[in-house]
Coordinates of C-alpha atoms and ligand atoms in Angstrom, one line a residue:
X261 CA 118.7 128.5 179.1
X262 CA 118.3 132.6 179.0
X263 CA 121.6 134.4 179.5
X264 CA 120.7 137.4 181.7
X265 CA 123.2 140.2 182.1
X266 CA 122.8 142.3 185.6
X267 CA 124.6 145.1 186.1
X268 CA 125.2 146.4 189.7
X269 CA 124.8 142.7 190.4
X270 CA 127.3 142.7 193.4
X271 CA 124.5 144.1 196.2
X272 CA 121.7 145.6 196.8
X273 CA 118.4 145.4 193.8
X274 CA 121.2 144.0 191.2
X275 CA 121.7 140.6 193.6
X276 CA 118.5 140.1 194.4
X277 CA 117.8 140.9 190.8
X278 CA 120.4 138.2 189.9
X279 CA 119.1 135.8 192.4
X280 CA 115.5 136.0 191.2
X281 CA 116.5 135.5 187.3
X282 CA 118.7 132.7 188.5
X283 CA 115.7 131.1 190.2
X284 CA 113.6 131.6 187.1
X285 CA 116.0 129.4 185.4
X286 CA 118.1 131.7 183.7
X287 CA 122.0 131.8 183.6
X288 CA 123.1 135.0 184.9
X289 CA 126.3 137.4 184.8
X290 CA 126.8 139.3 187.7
X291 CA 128.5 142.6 186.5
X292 CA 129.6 144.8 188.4
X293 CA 133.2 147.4 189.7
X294 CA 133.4 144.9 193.0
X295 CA 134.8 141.9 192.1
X296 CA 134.8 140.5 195.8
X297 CA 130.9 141.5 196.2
X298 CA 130.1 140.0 192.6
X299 CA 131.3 137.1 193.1
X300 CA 130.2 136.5 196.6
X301 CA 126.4 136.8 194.6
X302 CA 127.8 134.4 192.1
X303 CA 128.8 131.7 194.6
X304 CA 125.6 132.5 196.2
X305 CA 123.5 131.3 193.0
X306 CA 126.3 128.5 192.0
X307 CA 125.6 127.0 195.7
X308 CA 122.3 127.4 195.0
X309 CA 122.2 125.4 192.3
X310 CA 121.9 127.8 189.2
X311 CA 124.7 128.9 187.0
X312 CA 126.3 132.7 187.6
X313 CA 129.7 134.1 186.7
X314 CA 131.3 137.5 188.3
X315 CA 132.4 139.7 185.8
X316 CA 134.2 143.2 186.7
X317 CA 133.4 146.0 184.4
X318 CA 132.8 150.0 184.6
X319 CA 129.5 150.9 182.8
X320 CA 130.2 153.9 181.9
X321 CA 133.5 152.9 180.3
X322 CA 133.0 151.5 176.5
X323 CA 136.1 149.6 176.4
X324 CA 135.3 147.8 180.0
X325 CA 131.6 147.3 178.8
X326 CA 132.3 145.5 175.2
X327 CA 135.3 143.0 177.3
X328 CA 132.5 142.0 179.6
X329 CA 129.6 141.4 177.2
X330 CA 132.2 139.2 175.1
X331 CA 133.4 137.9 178.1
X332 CA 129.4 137.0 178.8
X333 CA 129.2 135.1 175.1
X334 CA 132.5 133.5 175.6
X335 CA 131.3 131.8 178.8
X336 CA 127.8 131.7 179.4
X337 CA 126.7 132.4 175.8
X338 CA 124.7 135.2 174.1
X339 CA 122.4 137.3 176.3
X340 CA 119.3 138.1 175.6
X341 CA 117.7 139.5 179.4
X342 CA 119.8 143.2 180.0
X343 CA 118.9 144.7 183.6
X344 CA 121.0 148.3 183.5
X345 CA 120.6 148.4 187.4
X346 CA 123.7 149.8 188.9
X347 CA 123.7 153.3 189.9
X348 CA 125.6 155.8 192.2
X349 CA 124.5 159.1 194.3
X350 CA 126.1 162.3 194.5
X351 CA 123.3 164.0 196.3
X352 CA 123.5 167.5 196.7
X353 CA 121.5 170.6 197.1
X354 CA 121.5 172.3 193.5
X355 CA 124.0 175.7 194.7
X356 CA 126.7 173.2 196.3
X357 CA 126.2 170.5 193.4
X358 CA 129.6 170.1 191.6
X359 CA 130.1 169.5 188.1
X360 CA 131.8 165.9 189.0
X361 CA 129.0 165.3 191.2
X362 CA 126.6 165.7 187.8
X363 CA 128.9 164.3 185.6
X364 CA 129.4 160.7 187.7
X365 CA 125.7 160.4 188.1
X366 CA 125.1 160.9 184.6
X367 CA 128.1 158.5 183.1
X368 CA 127.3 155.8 185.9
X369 CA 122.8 155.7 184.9
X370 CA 122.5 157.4 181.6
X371 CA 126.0 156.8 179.6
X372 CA 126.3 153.4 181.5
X373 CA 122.3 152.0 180.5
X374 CA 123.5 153.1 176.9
X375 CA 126.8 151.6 176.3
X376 CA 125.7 148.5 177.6
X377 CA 122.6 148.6 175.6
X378 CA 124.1 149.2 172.2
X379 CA 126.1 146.4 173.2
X380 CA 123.7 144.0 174.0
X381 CA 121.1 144.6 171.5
X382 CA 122.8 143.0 168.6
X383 CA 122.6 140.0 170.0
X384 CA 119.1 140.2 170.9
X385 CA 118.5 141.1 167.5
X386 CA 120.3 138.1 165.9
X387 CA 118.2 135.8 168.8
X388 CA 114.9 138.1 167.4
X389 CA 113.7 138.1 170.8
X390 CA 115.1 140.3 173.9
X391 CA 114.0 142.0 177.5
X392 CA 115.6 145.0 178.4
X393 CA 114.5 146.0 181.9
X394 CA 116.2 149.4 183.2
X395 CA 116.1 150.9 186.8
X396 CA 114.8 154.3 186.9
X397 CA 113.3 156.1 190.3
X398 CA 110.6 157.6 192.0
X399 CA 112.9 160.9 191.8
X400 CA 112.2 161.0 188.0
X401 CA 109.1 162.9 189.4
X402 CA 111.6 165.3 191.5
X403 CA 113.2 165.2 194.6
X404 CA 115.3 167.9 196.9
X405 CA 119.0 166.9 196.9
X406 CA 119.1 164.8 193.7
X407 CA 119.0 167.5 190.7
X408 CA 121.6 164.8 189.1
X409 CA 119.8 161.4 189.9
X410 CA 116.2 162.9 189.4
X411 CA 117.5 163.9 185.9
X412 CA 119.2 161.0 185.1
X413 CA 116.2 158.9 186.3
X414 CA 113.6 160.5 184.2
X415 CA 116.0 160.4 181.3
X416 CA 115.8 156.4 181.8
X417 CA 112.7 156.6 181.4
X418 CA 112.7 158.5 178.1
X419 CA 115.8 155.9 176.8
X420 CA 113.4 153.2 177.8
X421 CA 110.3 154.2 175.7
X422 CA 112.8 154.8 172.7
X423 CA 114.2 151.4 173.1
X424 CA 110.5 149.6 173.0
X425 CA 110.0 151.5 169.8
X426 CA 113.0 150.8 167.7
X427 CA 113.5 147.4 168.9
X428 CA 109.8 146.0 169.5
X429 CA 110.0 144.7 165.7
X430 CA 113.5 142.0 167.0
X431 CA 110.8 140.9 169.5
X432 CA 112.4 142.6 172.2
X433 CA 110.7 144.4 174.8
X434 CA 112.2 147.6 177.6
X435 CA 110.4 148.1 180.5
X436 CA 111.6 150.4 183.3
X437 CA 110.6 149.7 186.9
X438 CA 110.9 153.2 189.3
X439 CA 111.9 151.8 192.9
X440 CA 110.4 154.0 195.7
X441 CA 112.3 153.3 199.0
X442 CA 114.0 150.1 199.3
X443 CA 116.4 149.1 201.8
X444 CA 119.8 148.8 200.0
X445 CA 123.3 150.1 201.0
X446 CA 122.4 152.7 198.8
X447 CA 119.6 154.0 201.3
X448 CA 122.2 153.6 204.6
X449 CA 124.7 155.8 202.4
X450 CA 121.9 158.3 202.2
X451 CA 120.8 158.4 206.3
X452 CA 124.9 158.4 206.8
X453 CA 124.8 161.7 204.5
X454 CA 121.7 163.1 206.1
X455 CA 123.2 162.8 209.2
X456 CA 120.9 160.6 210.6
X457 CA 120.3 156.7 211.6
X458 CA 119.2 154.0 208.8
X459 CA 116.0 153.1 211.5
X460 CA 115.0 157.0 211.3
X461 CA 115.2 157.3 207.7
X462 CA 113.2 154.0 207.5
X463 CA 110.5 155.1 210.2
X464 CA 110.1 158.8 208.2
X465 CA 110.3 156.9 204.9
X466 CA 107.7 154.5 206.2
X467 CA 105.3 157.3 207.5
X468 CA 104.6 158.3 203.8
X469 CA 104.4 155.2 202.0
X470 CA 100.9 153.7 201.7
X471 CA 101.1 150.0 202.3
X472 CA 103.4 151.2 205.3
X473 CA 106.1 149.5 205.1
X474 CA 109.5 150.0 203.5
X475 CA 110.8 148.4 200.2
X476 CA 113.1 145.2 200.0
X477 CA 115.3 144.3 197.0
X478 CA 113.4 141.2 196.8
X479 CA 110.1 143.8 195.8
X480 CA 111.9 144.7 193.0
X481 CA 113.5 141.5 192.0
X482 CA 110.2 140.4 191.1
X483 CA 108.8 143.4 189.3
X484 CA 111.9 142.5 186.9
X485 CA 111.3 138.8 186.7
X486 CA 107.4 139.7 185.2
X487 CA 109.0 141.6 182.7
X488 CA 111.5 139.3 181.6
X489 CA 108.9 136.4 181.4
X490 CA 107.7 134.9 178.0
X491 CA 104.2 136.2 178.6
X492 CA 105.4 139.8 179.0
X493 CA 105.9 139.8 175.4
X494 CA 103.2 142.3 174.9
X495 CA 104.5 144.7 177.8
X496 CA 106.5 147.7 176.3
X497 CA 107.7 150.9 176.8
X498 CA 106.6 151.2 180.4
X499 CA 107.3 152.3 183.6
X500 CA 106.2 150.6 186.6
X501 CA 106.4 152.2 190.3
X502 CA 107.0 149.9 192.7
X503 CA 107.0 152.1 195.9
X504 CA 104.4 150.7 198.0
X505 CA 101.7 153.3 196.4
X506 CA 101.2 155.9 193.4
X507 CA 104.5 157.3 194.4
X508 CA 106.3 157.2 197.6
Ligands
LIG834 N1 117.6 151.7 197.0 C1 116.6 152.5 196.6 O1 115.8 153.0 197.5 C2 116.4 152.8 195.2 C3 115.3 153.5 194.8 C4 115.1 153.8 193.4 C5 116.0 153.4 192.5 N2 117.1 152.7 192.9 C6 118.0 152.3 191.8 O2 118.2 150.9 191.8 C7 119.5 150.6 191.4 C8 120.2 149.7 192.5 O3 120.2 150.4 193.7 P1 120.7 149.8 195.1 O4 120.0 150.5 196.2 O5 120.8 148.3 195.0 O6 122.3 150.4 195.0 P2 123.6 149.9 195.7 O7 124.4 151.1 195.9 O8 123.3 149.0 196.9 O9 124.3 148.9 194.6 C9 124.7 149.5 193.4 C10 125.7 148.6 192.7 O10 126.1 149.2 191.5 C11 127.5 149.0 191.4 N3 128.1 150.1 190.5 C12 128.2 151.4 190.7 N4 128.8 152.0 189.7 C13 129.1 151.1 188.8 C14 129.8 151.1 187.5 N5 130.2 152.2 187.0 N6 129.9 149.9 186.9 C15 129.5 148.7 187.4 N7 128.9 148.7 188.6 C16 128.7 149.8 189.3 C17 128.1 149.2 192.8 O11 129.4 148.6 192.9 C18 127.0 148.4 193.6 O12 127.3 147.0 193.7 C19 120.2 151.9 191.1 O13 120.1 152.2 189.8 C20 119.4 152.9 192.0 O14 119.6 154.2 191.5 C21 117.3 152.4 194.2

């Protein structure tokens, strides 16, 4: 059996992330800051019938990362699937972005996928085969409000390709999927800060998107499995949109 580390696992893409893997057989940690929400998931796969443990950690704090990945080898064993999926927004228009509102985004996407690469990979390496699959965004590309996110997002997508080449030789591959609009509490946060209702944000979201219909974590839950898959072996260093089109 696979151990598969989720971050972000508690809601949202990171459960039905952990879900999916579980499904595909894999033994999963569900890591994430809400130990209530994470281990709701993980009772969800254990009732299920796979095997799951919660484990409550800060990504972006070093310490908090290494205690969970040797909590993850201590009870599930040594992993060798990584999602870095969980992610915050401090959307703001550039001139009233603060300098905490930069700094969280960047610690909880960039500084978190890094710390809990470094500390993964060695284990990967010692198993000489490994999937990385990181979360980056259609607002790599740009988008008003999110100077932060689009920023961090592309730079995912730059920590991604670097991965694939120094680590391709262990037999481990890094992919990085760019969600466009999915449904998540992430997405109601946003229509709450816009000042408007989650079924308006969805019908305006909707109207741009080509297969005309909005995103649900279970869309991207399977763009991860692919990667993660034996057969994938040859996939590397990309970046998949899965936003219903080109770009959404
Ligand atoms: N929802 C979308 O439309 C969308 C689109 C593109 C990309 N994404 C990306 O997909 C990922 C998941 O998004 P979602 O919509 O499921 O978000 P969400 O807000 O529903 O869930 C994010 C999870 O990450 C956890 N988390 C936040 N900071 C953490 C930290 N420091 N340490 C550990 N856990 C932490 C939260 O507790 C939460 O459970 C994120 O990286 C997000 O940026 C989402």
């Amino acid at each position: 059996m696979t151990i598969a580390i989720v971050t972000g696992a508690a809601r949202g893409i990171g459960a039905a992330t952990a879900k999916r893997l579980a499904t595909d057989g894999h033994a999963v940690a569900v890591l994430d800051l809400d130990e209530a929400a994470a281990t709701a998931t993980a009772d969800a796969i254990t009732a299920a019938g796979g095997l799951a443990v919660a484990i409550v950690a800060d990504i972006s704090d070093a310490r908090s990362v290494q205690a969970a990945v040797d909590r993850v080898v201590a009870e599930l064993g040594a992993p060798r699937i990584l999602v870095n999926n969980a992610g915050v927004l401090r959307d703001n228009l550039l001139f009233k972005m603060t300098e905490d509102d930069w700094d969280t985004v960047m610690s909880v996407h960039l500084r978190g996928a890094f710390l809990m690469t470094r500390a993964v990979q060695a284990h990967m390496v010692d198993a000489g085969w490994g999937r990385i699959v990181n979360l980056s965004s259609t607002s790599a590309l740009g988008n008003r409000g999110q100077a932060n996110y689009a920023a961090a997002k592309a730079g995912i997508q730059g920590f991604t390709k670097t991965l694939a080449f120094e680590l391709g030789r262990y037999g481990i591959t890094a992919n990085a999927i760019a969600p466009g609009f999915i449904q998540t509490d992430m997405t109601k946060g946003t229509a709450q800060r816009l000042g408007v209702s989650f079924e308006d944000l969805v019908h305006a979201q909707v109207s741009q998107i080509p297969v005309a219909r909005a995103g649900v974590p279970d869309d991207i839950a399977a763009a991860v499995s692919f990667f993660c898959r034996e057969e994938a072996g040859f996939v590397s260093g990309q970046v998949l949109y899965v936003a219903g089109g080109p770009k959404s």
